[in-house]
CSV table of C-alpha atoms in Angstrom, one decimal:
chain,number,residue,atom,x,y,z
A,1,UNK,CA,87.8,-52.6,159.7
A,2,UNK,CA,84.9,-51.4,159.7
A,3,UNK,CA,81.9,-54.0,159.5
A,4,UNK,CA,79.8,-54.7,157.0
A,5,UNK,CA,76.6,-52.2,156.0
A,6,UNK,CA,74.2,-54.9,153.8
A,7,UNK,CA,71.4,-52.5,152.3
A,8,UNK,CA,70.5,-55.1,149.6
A,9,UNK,CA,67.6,-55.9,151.5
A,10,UNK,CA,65.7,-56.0,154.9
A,11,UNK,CA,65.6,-59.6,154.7
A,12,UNK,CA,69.4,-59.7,155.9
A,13,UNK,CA,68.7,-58.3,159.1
A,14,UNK,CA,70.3,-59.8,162.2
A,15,UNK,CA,67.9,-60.6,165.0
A,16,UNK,CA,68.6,-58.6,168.4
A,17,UNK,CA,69.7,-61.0,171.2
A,18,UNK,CA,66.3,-60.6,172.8
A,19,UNK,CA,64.6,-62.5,169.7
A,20,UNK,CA,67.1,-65.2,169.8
A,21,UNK,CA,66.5,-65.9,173.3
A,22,UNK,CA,62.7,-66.0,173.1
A,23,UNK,CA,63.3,-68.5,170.5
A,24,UNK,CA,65.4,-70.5,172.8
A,25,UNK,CA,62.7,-70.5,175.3
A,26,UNK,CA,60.2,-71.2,173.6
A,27,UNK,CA,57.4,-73.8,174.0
A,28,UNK,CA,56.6,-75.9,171.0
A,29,UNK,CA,54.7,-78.4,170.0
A,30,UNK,CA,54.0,-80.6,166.5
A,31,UNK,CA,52.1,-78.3,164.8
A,32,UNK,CA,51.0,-80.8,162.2
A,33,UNK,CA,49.3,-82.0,165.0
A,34,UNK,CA,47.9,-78.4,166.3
A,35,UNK,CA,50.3,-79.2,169.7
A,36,UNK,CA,52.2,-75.7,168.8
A,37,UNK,CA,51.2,-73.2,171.5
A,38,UNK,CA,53.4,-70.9,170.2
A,39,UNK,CA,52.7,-71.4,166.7
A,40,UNK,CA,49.1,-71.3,167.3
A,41,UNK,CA,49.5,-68.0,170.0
A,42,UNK,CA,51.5,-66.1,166.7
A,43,UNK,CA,48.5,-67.0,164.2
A,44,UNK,CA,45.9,-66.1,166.2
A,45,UNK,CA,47.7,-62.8,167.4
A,46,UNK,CA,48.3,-62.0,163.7
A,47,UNK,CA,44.6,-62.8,162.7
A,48,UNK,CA,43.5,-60.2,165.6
A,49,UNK,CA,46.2,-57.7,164.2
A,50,UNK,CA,44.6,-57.3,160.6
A,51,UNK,CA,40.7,-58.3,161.3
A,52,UNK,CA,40.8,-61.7,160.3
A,53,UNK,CA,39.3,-64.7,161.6
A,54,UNK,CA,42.4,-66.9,161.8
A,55,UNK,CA,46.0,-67.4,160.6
A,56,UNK,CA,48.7,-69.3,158.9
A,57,UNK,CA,52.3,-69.5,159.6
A,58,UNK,CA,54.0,-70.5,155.8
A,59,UNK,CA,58.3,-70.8,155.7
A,60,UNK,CA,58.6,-67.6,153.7
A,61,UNK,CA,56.1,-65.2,151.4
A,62,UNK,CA,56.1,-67.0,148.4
A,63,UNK,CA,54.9,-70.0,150.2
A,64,UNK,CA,52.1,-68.3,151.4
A,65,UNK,CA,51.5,-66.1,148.3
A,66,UNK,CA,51.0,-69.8,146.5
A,67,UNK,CA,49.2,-71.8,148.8
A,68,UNK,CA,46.3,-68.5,148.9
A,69,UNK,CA,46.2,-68.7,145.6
A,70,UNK,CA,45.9,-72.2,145.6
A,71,UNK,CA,43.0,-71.7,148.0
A,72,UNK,CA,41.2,-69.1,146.1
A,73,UNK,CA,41.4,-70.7,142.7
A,74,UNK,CA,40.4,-73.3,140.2
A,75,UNK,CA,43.7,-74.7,138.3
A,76,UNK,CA,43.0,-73.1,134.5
A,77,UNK,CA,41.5,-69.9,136.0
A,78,UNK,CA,42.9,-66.8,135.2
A,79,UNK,CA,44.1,-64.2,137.8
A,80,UNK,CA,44.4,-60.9,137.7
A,81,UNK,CA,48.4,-59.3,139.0
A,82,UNK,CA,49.8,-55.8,138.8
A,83,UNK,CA,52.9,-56.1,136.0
A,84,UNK,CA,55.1,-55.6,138.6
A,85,UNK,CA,54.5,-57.7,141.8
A,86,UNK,CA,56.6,-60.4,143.0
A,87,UNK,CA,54.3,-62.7,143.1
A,88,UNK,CA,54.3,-62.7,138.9
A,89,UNK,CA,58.1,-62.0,138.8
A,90,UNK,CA,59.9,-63.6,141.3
A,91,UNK,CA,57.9,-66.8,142.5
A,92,UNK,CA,59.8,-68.9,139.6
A,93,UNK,CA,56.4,-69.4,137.6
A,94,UNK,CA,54.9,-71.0,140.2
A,95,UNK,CA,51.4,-68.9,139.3
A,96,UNK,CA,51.3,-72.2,136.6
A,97,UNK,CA,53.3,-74.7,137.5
A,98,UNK,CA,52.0,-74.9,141.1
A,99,UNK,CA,48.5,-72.9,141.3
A,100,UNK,CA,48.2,-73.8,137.7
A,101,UNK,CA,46.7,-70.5,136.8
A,102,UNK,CA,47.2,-67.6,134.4
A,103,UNK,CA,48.3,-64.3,135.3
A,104,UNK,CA,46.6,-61.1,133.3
A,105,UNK,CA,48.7,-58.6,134.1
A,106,UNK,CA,47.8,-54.9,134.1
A,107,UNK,CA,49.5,-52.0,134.4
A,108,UNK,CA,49.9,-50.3,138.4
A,109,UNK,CA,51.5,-46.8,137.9
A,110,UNK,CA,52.6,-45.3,141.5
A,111,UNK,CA,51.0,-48.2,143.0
A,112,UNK,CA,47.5,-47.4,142.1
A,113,UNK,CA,45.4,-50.4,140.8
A,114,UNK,CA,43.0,-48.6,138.4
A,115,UNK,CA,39.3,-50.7,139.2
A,116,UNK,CA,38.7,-49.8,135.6
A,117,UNK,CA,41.7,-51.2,134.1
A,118,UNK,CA,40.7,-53.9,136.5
A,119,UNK,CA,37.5,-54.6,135.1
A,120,UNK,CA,38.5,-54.6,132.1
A,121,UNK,CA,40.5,-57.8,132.4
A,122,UNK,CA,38.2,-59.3,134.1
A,123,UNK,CA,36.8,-62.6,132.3
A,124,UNK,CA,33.4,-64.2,132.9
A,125,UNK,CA,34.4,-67.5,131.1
A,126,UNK,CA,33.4,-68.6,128.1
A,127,UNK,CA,33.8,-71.8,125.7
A,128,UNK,CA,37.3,-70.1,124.8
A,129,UNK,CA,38.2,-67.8,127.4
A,130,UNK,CA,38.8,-69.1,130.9
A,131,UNK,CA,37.5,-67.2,133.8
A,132,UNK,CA,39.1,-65.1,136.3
A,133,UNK,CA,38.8,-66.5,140.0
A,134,UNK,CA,40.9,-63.5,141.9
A,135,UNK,CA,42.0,-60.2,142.0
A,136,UNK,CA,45.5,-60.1,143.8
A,137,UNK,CA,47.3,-56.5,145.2
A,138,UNK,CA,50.8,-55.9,146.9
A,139,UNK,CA,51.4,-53.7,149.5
A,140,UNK,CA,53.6,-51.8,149.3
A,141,UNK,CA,53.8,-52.2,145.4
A,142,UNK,CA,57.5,-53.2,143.3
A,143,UNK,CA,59.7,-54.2,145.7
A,144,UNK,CA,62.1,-51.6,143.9
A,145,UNK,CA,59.9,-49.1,144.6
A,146,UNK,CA,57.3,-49.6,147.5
A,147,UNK,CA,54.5,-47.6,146.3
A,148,UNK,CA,51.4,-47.4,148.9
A,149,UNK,CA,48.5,-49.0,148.3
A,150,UNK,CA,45.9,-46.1,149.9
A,151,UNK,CA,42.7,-48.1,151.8
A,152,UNK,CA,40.1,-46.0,149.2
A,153,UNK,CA,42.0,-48.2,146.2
A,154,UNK,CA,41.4,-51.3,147.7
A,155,UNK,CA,37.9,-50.4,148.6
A,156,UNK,CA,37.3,-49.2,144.5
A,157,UNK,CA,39.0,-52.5,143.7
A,158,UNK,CA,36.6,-53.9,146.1
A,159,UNK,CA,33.8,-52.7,144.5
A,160,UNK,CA,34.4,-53.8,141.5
A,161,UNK,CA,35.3,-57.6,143.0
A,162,UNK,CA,31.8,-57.6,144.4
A,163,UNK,CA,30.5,-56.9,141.3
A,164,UNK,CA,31.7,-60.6,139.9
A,165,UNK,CA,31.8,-62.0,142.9
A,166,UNK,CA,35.6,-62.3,142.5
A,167,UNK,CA,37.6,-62.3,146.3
A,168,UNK,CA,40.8,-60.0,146.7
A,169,UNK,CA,44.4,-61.4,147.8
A,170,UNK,CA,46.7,-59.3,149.4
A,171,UNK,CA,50.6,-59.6,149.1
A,172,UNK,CA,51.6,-57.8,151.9
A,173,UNK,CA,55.6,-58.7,152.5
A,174,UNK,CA,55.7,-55.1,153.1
A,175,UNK,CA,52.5,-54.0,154.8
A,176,UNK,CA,53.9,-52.6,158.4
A,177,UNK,CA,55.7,-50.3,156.4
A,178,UNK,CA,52.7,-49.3,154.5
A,179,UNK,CA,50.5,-49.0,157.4
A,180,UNK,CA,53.4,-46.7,159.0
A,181,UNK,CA,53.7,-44.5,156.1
A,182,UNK,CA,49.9,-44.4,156.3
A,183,UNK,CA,49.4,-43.6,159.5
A,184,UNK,CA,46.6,-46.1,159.4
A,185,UNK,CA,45.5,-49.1,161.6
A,186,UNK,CA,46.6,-52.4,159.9
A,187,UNK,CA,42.7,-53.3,160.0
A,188,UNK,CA,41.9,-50.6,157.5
A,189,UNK,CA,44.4,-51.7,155.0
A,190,UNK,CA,42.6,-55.4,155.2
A,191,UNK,CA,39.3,-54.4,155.8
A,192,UNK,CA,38.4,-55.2,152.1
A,193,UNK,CA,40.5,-58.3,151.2
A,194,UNK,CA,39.6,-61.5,151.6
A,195,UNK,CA,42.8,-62.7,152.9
A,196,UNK,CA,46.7,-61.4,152.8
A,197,UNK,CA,50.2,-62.4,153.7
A,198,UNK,CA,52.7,-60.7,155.6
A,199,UNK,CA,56.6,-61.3,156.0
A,200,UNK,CA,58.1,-61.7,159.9
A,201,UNK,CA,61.4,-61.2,158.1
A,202,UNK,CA,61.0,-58.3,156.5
A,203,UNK,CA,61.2,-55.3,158.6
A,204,UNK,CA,59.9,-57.2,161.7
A,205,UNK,CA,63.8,-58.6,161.9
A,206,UNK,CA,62.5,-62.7,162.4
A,207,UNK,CA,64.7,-65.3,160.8
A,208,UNK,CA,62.5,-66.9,158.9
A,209,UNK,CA,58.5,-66.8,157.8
A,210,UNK,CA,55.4,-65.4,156.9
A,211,UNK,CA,51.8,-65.5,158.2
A,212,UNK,CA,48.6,-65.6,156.0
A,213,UNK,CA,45.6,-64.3,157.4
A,214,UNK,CA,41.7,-64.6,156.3
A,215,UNK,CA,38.7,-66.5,157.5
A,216,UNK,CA,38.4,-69.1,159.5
A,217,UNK,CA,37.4,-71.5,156.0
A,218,UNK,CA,39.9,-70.3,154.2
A,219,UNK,CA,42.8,-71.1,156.5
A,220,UNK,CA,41.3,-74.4,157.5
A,221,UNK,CA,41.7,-75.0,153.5
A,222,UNK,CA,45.0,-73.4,153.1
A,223,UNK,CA,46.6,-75.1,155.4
A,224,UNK,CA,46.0,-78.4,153.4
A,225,UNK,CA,47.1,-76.7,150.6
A,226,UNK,CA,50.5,-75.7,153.0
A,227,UNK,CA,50.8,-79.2,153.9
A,228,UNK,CA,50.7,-80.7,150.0
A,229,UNK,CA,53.5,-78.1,149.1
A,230,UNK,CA,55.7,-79.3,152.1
A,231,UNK,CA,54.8,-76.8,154.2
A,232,UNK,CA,53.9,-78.5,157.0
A,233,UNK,CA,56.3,-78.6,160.2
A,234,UNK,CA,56.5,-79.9,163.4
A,235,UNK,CA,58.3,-77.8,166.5
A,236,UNK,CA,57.2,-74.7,164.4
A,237,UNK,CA,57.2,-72.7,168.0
A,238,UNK,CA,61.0,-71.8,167.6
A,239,UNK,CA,60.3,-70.1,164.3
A,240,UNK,CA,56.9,-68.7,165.6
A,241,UNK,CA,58.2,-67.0,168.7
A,242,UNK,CA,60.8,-64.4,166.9
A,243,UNK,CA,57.6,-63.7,164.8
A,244,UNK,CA,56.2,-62.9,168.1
A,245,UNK,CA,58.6,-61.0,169.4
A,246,UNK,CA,58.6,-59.1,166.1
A,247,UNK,CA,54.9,-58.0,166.2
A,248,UNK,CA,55.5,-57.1,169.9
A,249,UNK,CA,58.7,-55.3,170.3
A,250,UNK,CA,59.7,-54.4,166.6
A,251,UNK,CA,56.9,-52.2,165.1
A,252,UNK,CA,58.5,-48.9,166.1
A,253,UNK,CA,61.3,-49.8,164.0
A,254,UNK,CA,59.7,-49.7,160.9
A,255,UNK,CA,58.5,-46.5,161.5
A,256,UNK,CA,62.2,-45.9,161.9
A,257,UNK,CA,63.4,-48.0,158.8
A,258,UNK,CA,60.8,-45.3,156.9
A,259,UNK,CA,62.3,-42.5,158.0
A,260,UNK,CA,66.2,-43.8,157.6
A,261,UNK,CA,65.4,-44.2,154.3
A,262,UNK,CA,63.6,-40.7,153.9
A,263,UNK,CA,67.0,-39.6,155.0
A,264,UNK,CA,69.1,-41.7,152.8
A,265,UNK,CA,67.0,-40.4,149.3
A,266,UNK,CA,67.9,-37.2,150.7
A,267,UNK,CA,71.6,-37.1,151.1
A,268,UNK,CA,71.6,-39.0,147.8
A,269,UNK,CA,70.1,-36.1,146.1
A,270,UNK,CA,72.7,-34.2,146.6
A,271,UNK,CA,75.1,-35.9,144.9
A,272,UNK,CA,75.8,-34.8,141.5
A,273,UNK,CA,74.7,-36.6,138.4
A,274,UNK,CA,73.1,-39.4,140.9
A,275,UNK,CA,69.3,-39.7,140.5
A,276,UNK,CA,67.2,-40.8,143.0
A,277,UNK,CA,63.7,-43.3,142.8
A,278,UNK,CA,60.5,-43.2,143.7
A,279,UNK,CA,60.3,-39.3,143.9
A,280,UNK,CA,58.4,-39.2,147.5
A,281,UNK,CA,60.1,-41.7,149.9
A,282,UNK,CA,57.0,-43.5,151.7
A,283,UNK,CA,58.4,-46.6,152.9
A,284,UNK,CA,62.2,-48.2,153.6
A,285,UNK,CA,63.0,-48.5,149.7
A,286,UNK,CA,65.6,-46.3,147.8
A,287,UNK,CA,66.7,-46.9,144.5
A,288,UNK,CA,69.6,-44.7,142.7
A,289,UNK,CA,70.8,-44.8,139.5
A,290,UNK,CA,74.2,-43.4,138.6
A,291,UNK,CA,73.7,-43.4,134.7
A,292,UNK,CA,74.6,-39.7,134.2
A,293,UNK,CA,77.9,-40.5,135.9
A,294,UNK,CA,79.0,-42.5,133.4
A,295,UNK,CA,80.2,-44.8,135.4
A,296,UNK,CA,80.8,-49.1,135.3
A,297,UNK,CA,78.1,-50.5,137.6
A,298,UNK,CA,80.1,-53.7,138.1
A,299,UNK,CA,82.9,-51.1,139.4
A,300,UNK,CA,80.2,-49.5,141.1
A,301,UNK,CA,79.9,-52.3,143.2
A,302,UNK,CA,83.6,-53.5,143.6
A,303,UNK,CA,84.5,-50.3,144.6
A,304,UNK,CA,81.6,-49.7,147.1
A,305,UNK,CA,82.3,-53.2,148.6
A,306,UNK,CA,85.8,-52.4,149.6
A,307,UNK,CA,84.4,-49.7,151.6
A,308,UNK,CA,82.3,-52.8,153.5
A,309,UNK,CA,79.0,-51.9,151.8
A,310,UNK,CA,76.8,-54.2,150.0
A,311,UNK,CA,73.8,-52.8,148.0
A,312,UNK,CA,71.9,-54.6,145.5
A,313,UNK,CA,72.2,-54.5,141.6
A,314,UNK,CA,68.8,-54.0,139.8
A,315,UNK,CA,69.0,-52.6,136.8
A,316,UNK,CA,71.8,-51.6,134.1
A,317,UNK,CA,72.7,-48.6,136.3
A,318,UNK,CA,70.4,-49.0,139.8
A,319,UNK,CA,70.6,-49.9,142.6
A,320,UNK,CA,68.7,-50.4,145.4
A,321,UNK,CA,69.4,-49.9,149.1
A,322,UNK,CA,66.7,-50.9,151.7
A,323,UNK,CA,67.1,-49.1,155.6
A,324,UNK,CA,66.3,-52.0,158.8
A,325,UNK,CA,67.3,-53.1,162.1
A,326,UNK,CA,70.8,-52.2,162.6
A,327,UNK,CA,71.7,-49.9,159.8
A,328,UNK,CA,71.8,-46.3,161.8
A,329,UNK,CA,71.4,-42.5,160.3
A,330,UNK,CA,75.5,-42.3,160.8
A,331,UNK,CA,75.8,-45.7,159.0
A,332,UNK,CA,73.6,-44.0,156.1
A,333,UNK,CA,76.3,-41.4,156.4
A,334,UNK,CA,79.2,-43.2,155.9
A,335,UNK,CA,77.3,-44.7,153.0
A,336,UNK,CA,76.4,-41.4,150.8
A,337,UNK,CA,80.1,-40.4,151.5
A,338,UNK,CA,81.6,-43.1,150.1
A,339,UNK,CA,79.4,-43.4,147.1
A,340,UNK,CA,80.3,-40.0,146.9
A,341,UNK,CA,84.3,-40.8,147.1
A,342,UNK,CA,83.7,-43.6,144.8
A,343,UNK,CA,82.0,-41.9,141.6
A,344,UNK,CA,84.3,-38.9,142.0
């Protein structure tokens, strides 16, 4: 039989046997304490990646996505969120019932954040009106979509955060692939935010985690923040050294994962009455939608799983299929022709 092809994400990657034994030989330390050499070797090597002062391992993205936040912001201050970021939509609400703050949401069409829309929304504070404390991106943009965030929109954003004196959070789960797609250094995509978190098990293939990067203040206040939200650990190393291993050994493969998925969109355009989203392909990201078909998407599924493939369900009649470490262009393959079988 043959094994299982899981495109419902890139977080279900399987760590190659190189990973798994640099977390087995790890050194590690309480990191409470600051006694992790690995943890504190992974921070500082991620700080040095993007431009930053200093770093942050957090447990996953969300984590990290609330404790900046926390950081950043006054609880009753309003924020300002693209309509369709994770950190709005899949964070269960923890924008108020852990940072305590209000998300103004605006729309972000193709992944551009328009500064004008932007500073529209933006509140000075008043007796009745509380006052926005941050402006927060993602890059890429909609996680069924990954959009790229260019460097010259963050920069007009930029400008128009200097104007209030308002800093700039990046969610950046996705930003390797981004920077790939680019064909830009990961420096110039944070030159002009304050601070920004990206996921080591994502498309860098680690088990578990994310690292936050920023100044030096900011992560000394975060990581209190981190530690009132549970986030604190102890022999953190273990986790820490697969996300080293990942920033060493596992960037070409998201240039890969880019172009897998390139090819995927376009065998899927050649099946009939099968449509196929976003239009370009810039990052790992598909989503199809087999409306026109006419067919059951619970079926859909059922059907597609027998054939040992798993891709996820999000919307009426899409789905979305993300490429990563282990799926190959003959695994893709084998995936359009039985999605071809099945709607037949």
């Amino acid at each position: 039989m043959r094994e299982i092809l899981d495109l419902r994400s890139d977080t279900v990657t399987q760590q190659p046997q190189e990973m798994r034994d640099a977390m087995y030989k790890t050194e590690v330390g309480d990191d409470i304490l600051r006694d992790d050499p690995t943890v504190i070797e992974l921070e500082n090597k991620a700080a040095e990646l993007f431009g930053k002062e200093a770093g942050l391992l957090c447990t996953s993205g969300t984590m990290g996505n609330q404790v900046s936040v926390m950081t950043f912001t006054e609880r009753g201050q309003e924020i300002i969120v693209g309509e369709g970021t994770h950190i709005l939509n899949l964070e269960v609400n923890a924008l108020s019932t852990l940072s305590q703050v209000y998300a103004r949401t605006i729309p972000v069409e193709n992944g551009y954040f328009d500064p004008k829309i932007i500073e529209e929304n933006i509140s000075t504070g008043d007796i009745q009106r509380a006052k926005t404390g941050l402006i927060c991106l993602e890059n890429t943009y909609n996680l069924n979509r990954g959009f790229l965030v260019t460097p010259k929109n963050i920069a007009e954003v930029r400008e128009v955060a200097d104007k209030y004196n308002l800093p700039i959070y990046m969610d950046g789960a996705r930003i390797f692939n981004a920077a790939m797609a680019l064909d830009i250094e990961l420096k110039e995509l944070a030159k002009d935010v304050d601070a920004l978190m990206f996921c080591l098990s994502k498309g860098l293939s680690a088990p578990i985690g994310s690292v936050v990067v920023g100044s030096a203040d900011f992560i000394k206040r975060a990581r209190r923040f981190r530690q009132r939200i549970g986030g604190g650990m102890r022999q953190a190393g273990f986790i820490a050294a697969a996300g080293l291993y990942g920033l060493e050994e596992m960037l070409p493969q998201i240039n890969k994962d880019n172009e897998n998925a390139n090819f995927l969109a376009k065998k899927l355009r050649k099946i009939d009455k099968v449509e196929v989203y976003p239009k370009v392909i810039a990052t790992n990201i598909v989503v199809m939608d087999i409306e026109e078909t006419g067919m059951d998407s619970e079926l859909f599924l059922e059907k597609l799983e027998k054939k040992n493939i798993k891709v996820k369900h999000v919307a009426p009649t899409q789905f979305r299929l993300i490429a990563h470490y282990g799926i190959e262009k003959e695994d893709l393959k084998y995936v359009v022709d039985s999605i071809q079988e099945v709607i037949e």
